CSV table of C-alpha atoms in Angstrom, one decimal:
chain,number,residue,atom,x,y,z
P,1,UNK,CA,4.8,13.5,-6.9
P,2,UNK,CA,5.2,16.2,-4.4
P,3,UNK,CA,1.1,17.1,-4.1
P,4,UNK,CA,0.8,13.3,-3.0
P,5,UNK,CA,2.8,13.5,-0.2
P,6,UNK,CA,1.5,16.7,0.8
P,7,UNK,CA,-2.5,15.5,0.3
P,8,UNK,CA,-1.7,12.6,2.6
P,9,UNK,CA,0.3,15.1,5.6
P,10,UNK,CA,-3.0,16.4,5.3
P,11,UNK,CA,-5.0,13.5,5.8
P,12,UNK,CA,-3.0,12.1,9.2
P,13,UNK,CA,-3.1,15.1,10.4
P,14,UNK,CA,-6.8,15.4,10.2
P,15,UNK,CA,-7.2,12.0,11.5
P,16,UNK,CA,-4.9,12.7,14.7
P,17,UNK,CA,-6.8,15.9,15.1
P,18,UNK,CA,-10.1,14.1,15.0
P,19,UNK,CA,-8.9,11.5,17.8
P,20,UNK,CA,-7.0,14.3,20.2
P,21,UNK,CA,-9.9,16.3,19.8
P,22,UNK,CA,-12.7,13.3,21.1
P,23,UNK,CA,-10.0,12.4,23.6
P,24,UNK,CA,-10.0,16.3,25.7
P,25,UNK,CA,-13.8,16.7,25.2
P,26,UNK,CA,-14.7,12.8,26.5
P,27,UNK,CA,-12.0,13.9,30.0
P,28,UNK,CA,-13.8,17.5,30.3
P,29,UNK,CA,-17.2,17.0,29.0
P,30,UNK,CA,-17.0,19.6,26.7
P,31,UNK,CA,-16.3,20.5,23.3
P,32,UNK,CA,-13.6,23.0,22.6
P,33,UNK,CA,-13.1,25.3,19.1
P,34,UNK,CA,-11.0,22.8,17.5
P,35,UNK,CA,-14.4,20.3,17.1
P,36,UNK,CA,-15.8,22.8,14.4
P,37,UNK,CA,-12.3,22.3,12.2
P,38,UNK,CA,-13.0,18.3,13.0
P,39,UNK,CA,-16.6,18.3,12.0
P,40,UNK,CA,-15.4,20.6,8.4
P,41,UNK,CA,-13.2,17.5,7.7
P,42,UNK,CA,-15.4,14.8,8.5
P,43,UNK,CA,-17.4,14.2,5.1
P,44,UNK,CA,-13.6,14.3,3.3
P,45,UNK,CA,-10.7,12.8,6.1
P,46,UNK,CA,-11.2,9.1,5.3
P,47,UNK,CA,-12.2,9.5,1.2
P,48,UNK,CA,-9.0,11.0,0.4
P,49,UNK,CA,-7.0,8.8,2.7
P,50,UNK,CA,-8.7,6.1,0.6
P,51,UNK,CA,-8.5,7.4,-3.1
P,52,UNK,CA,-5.1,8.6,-2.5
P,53,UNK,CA,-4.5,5.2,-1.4
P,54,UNK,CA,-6.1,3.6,-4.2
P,55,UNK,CA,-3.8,5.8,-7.1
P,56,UNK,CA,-0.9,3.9,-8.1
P,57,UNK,CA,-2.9,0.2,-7.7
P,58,UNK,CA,-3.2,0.2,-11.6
P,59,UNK,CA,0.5,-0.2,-12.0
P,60,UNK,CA,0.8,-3.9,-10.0
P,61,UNK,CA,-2.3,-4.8,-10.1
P,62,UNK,CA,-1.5,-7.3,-12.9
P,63,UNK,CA,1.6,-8.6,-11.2
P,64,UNK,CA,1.7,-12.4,-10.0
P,65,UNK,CA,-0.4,-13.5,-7.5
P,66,UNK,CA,2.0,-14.6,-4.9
P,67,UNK,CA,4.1,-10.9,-5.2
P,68,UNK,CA,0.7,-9.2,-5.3
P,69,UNK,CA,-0.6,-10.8,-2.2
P,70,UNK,CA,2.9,-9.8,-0.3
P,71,UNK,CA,3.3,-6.7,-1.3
P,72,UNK,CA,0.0,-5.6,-1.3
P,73,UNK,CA,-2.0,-7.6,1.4
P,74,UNK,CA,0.2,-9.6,3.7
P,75,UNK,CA,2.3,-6.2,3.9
P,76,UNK,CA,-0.8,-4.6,5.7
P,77,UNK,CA,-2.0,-7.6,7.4
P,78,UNK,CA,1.4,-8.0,9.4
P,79,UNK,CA,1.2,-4.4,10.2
P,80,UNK,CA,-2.2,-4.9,11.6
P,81,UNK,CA,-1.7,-7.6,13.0
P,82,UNK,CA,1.5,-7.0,15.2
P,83,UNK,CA,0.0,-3.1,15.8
P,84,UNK,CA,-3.7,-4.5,17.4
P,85,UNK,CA,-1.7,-6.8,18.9
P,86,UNK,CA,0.4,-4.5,20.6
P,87,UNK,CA,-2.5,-2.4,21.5
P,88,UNK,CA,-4.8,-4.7,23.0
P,89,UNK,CA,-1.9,-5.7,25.6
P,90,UNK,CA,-1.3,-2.6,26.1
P,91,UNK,CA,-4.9,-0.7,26.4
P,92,UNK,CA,-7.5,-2.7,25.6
P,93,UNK,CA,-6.4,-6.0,27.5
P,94,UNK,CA,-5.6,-4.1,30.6
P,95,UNK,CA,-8.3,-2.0,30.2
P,96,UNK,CA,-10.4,-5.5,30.4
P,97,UNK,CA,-8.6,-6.8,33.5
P,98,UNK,CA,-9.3,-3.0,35.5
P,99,UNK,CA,-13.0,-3.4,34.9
P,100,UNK,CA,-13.0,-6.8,36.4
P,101,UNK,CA,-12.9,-9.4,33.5
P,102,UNK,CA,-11.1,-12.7,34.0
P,103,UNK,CA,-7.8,-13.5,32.4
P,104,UNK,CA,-9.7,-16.4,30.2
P,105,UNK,CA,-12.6,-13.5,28.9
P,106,UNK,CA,-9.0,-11.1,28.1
P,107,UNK,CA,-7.4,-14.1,26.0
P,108,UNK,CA,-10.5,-15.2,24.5
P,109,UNK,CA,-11.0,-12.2,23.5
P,110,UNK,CA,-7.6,-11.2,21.6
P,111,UNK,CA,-8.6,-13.9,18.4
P,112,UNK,CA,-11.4,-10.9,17.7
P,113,UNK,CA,-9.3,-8.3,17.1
P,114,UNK,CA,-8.5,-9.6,13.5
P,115,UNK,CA,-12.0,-9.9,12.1
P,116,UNK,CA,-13.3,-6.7,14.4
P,117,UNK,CA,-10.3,-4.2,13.6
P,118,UNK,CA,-9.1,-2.2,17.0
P,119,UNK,CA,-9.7,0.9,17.0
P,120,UNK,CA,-8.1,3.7,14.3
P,121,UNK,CA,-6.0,0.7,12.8
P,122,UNK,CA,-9.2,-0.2,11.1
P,123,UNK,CA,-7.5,1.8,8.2
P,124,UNK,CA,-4.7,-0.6,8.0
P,125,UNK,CA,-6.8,-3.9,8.5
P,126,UNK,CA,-9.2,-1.7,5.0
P,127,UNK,CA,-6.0,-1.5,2.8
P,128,UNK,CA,-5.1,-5.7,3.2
P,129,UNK,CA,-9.0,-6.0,2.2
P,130,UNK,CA,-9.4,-3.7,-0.6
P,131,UNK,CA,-6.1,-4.5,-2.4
P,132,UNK,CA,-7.8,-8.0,-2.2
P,133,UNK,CA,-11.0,-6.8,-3.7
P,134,UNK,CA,-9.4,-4.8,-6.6
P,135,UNK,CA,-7.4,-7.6,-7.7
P,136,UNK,CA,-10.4,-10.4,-7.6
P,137,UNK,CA,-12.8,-7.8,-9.6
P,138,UNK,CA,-9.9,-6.6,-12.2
P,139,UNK,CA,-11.8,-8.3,-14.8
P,140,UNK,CA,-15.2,-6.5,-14.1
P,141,UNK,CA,-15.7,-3.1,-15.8
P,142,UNK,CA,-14.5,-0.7,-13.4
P,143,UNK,CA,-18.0,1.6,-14.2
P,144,UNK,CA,-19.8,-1.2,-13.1
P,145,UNK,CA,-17.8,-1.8,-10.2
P,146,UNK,CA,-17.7,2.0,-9.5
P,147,UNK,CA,-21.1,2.3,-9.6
P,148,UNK,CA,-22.4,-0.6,-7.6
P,149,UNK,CA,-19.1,0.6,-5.0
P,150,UNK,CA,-21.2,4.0,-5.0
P,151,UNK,CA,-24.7,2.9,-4.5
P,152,UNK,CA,-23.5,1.0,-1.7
P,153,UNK,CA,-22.1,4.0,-0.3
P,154,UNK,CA,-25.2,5.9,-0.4
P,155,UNK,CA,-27.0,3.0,1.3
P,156,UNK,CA,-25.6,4.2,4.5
P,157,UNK,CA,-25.2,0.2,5.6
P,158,UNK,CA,-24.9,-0.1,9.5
P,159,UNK,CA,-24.5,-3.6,10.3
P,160,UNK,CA,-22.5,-3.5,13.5
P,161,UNK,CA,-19.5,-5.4,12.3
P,162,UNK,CA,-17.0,-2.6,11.7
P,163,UNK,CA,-15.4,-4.3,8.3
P,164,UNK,CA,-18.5,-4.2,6.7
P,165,UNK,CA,-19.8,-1.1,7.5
P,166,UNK,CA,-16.7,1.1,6.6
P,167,UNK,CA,-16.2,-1.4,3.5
P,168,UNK,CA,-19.7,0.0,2.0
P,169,UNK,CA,-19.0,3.4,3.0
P,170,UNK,CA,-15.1,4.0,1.8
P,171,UNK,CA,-14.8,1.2,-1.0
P,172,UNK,CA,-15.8,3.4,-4.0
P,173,UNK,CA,-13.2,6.0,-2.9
P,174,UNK,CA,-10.7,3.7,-2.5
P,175,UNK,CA,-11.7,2.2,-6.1
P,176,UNK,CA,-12.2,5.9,-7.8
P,177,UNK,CA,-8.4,6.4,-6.8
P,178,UNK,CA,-7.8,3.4,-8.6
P,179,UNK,CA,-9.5,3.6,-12.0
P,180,UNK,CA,-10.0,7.2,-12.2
P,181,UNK,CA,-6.3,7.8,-11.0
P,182,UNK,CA,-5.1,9.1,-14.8
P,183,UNK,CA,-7.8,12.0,-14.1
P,184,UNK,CA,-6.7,12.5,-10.7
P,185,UNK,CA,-3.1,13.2,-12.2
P,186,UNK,CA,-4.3,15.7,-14.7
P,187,UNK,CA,-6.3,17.4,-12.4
P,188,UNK,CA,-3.1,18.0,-10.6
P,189,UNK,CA,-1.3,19.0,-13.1
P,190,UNK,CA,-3.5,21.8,-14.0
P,191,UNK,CA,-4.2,23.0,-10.7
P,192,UNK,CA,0.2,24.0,-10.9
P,193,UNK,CA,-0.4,26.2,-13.6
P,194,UNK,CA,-3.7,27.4,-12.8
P,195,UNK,CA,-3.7,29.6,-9.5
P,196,UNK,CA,-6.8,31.3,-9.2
P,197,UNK,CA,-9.0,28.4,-10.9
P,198,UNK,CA,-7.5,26.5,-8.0
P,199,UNK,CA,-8.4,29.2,-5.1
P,200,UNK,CA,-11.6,29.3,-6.8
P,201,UNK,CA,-12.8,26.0,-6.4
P,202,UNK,CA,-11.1,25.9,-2.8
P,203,UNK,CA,-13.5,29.1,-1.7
P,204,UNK,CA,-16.4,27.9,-3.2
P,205,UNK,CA,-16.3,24.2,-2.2
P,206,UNK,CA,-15.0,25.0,1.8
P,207,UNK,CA,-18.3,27.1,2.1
P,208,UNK,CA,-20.7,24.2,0.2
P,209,UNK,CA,-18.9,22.1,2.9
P,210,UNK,CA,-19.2,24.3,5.6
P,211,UNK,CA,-22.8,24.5,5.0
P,212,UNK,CA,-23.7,21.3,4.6
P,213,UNK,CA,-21.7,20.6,7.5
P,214,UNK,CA,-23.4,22.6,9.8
P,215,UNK,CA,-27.2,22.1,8.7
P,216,UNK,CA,-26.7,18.6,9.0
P,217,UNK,CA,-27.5,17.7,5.3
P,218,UNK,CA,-23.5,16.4,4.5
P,219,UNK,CA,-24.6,12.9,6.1
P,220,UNK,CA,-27.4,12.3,3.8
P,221,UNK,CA,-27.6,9.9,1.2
P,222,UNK,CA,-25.7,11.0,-2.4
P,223,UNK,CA,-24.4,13.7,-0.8
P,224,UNK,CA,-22.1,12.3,1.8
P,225,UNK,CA,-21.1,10.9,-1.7
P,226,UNK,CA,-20.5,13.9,-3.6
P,227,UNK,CA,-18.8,15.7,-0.4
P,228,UNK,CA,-16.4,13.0,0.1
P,229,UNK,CA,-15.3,13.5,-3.7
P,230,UNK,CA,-15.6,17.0,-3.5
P,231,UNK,CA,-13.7,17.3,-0.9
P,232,UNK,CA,-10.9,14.6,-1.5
P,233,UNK,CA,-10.4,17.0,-4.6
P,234,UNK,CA,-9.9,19.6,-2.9
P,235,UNK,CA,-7.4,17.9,-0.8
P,236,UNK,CA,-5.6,16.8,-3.9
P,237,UNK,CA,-5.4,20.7,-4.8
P,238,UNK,CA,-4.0,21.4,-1.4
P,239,UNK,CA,-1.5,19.5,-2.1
P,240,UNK,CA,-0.8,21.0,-5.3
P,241,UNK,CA,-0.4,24.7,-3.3
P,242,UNK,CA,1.0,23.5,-0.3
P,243,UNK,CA,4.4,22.4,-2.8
P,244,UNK,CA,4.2,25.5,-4.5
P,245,UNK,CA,4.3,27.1,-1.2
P,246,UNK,CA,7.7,27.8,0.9
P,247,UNK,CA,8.0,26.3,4.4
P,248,UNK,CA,5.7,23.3,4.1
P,249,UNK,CA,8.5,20.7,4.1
P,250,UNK,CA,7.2,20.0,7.5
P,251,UNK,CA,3.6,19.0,6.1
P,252,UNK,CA,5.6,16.4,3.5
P,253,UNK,CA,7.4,14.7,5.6
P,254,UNK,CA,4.7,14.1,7.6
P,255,UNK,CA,2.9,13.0,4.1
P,256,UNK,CA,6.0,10.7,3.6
P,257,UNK,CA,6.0,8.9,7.0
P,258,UNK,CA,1.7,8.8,7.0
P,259,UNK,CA,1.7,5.3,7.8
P,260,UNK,CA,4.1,5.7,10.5
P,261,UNK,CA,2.1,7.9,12.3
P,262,UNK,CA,-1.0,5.9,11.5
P,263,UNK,CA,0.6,2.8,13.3
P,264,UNK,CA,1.7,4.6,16.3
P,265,UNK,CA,-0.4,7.9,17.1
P,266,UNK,CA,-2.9,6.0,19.1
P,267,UNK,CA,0.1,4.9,21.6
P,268,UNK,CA,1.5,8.2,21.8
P,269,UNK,CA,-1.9,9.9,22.0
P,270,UNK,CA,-2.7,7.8,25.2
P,271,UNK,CA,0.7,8.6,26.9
P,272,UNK,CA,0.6,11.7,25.8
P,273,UNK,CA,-3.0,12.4,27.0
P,274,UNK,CA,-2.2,11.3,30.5
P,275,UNK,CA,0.9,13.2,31.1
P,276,UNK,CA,-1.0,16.5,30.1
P,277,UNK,CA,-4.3,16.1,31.3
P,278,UNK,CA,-5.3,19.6,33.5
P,279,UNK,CA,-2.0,21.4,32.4
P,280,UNK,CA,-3.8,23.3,29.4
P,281,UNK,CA,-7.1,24.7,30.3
P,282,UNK,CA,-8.9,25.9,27.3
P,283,UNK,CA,-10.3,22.7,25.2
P,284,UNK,CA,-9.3,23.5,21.7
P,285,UNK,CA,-5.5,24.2,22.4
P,286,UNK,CA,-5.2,21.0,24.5
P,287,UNK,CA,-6.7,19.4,21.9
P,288,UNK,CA,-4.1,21.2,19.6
P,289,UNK,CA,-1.5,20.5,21.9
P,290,UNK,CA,-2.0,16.9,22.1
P,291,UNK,CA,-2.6,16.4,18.3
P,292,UNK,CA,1.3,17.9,17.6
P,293,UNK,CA,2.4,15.6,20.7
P,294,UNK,CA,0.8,12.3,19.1
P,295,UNK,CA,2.3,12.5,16.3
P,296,UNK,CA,5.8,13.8,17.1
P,297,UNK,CA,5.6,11.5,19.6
P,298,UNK,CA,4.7,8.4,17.0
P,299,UNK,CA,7.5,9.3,14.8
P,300,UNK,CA,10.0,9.1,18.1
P,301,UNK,CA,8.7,5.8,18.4
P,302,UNK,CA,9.9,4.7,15.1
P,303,UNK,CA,12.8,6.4,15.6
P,304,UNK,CA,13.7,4.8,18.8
P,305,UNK,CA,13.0,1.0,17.8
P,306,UNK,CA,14.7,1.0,14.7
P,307,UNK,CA,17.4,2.7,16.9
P,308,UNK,CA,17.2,-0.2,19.1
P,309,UNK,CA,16.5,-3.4,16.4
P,310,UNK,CA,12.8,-3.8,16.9
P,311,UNK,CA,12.4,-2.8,13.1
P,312,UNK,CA,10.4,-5.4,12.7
P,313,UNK,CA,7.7,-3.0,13.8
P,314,UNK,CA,7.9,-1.4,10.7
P,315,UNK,CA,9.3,-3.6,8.1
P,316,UNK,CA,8.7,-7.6,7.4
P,317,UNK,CA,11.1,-9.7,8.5
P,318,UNK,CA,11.7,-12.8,6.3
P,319,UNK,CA,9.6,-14.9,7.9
P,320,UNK,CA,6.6,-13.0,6.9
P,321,UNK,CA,6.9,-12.8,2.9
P,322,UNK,CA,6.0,-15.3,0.9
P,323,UNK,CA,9.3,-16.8,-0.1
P,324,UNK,CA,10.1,-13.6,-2.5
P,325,UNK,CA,13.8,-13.1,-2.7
P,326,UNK,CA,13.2,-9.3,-2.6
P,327,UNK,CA,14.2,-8.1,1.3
P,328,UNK,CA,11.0,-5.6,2.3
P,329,UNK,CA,12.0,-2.5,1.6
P,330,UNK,CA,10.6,-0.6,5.3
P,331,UNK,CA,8.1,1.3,5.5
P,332,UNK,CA,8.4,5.0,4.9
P,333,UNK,CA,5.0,5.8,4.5
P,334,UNK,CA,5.3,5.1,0.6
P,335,UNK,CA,2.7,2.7,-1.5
């Protein structure tokens, strides 16, 4: 389904806009014209990353338990795990040791990473747990699940552990994608045949959004909630026009390799960042500018170490499935 891969293009783009964007105003102290686009997105980006995610669960969910837990949570927990790992030597680690920390705090400190996610990979550390929760509540009515999923959300829950608090803010879209994904499909479908309902609904709901946004009421209780659907929607019909539309193949493929980019961005963002810092002056296009160079620069990564054998960046090696005979297939940004 073409609209899938275009909703998620969407999504990571939006995500490495977010990131590139808090990156230029944190070095210059100021916020630049892209933040306004970035604050538009915030009440959707992550719900539709979620529910999109969530959308073809139904059809293993009742597979056995050992290919279940491969495929669907030891898949993501590798990638996690090798990714933070990767980062904290690289940024977080060193990082550490500049600011005058010991060797033994550093290494102490790298155990933490896989119960307090690093950074944006908290995404991929969500997926291994809410695969995990699907499959343990499968017997549960999914409108009770939903419901309790969505009352948590509007609790606003702020802990201070990361898991928990972005658990009981993004669970119910990542379960909504999952038992409501039959509506989700029709929905699609008659956006393709229905043009101007579709531009319609994409007028009217960018300037609820945009209101909400900018008085400050799109945080609120309940409607946080009905934004994030709202919005994840209109993603989903996005996608829909962005296939219908010529020379978008770009936007797809970046859809197709989401994950990709997800795992790498935030290494290519911090390169990136550095070799650029002061050549652009105005805020929003180096902001600009460094979102495009993230993630062109996350897909060469892929590119260059499966070019060079370290595939196992992207894609299991034996060792790490549970004795299934199937080889991993890669990862190509497909669920």
């Amino acid at each position: 389904m073409g609209w899938v891969d275009y909703a998620k293009g969407i999504c990571i783009l939006l995500v490495v806009m977010m990131h590139a964007t808090q990156d230029v105003q944190q070095a210059r102290g100021a916020a630049g014209w892209l933040e306004h686009l970035v604050a538009f997105a915030r009440p959707f980006r992550m719900p539709d990353f979620f529910l999109i995610a969530g959308l073809f669960l139904a059809r293993t969910i009742d597979r056995p338990w050992r290919t279940f837990l491969d495929k669907k949570v030891l898949h993501f927990t590798y990638l996690y795990a090798l990714w933070a790992t990767l980062g904290y030597l690289l940024f977080f680690g060193r990082g550490a040791l500049k600011e005058g920390q010991a060797w033994s705090q550093v290494v102490a400190g790298y155990p933490l990473i896989m119960v307090e996610p690093l950074g944006p990979l908290w995404f991929i550390h969500s997926l291994a747990l809410y695969f995990l929760v699907v499959r343990l509540t499968r017997r549960v009515p999914w409108w009770l699940v939903l419901l309790l999923a969505a009352a948590l959300q509007s609790m606003h829950v702020s802990t201070g552990w990361l898991v928990s608090d972005e658990f009981a803010g993004r669970f119910v879209y990542f379960y909504a994608g999952y038992c409501l994904a039959p509506q989700v499909f029709r929905a699609a479908a008659w956006a393709a045949t229905h043009r101007n309902e579709l531009l319609a609904y994409l007028l009217g709901w960018g300037l609820v959004n945009q209101h909400l946004v900018s008085t400050g009421y799109a945080s609120l209780p309940g409607i946080s909630l009905g934004l994030g659907f709202a919005g994840a929607l209109a993603v989903v019909f996005l996608g829909v026009l962005m296939g219908q539309l010529p020379g978008t193949r770009a936007l797809r493929y970046l859809g197709e390799q989401s994950i990709v980019v997800y795992l790498g961005y935030f290494v290519s963002l911090r390169l990136a960042a550095k070799a650029s810092r002061g050549l652009i002056g105005d805020a929003g296009v180096a902001a600009l500018a460094l979102t495009f160079a993230s993630i062109l620069g996350a897909l060469a990564m892929r590119w260059l170490f499966m070019r060079v054998g370290l595939t196992f960046f992207y894609r299991r090696p034996a060792w790490a499935h549970l004795g299934l005979n199937a080889a991993s297939p890669g990862y190509q940004g497909k669920r």
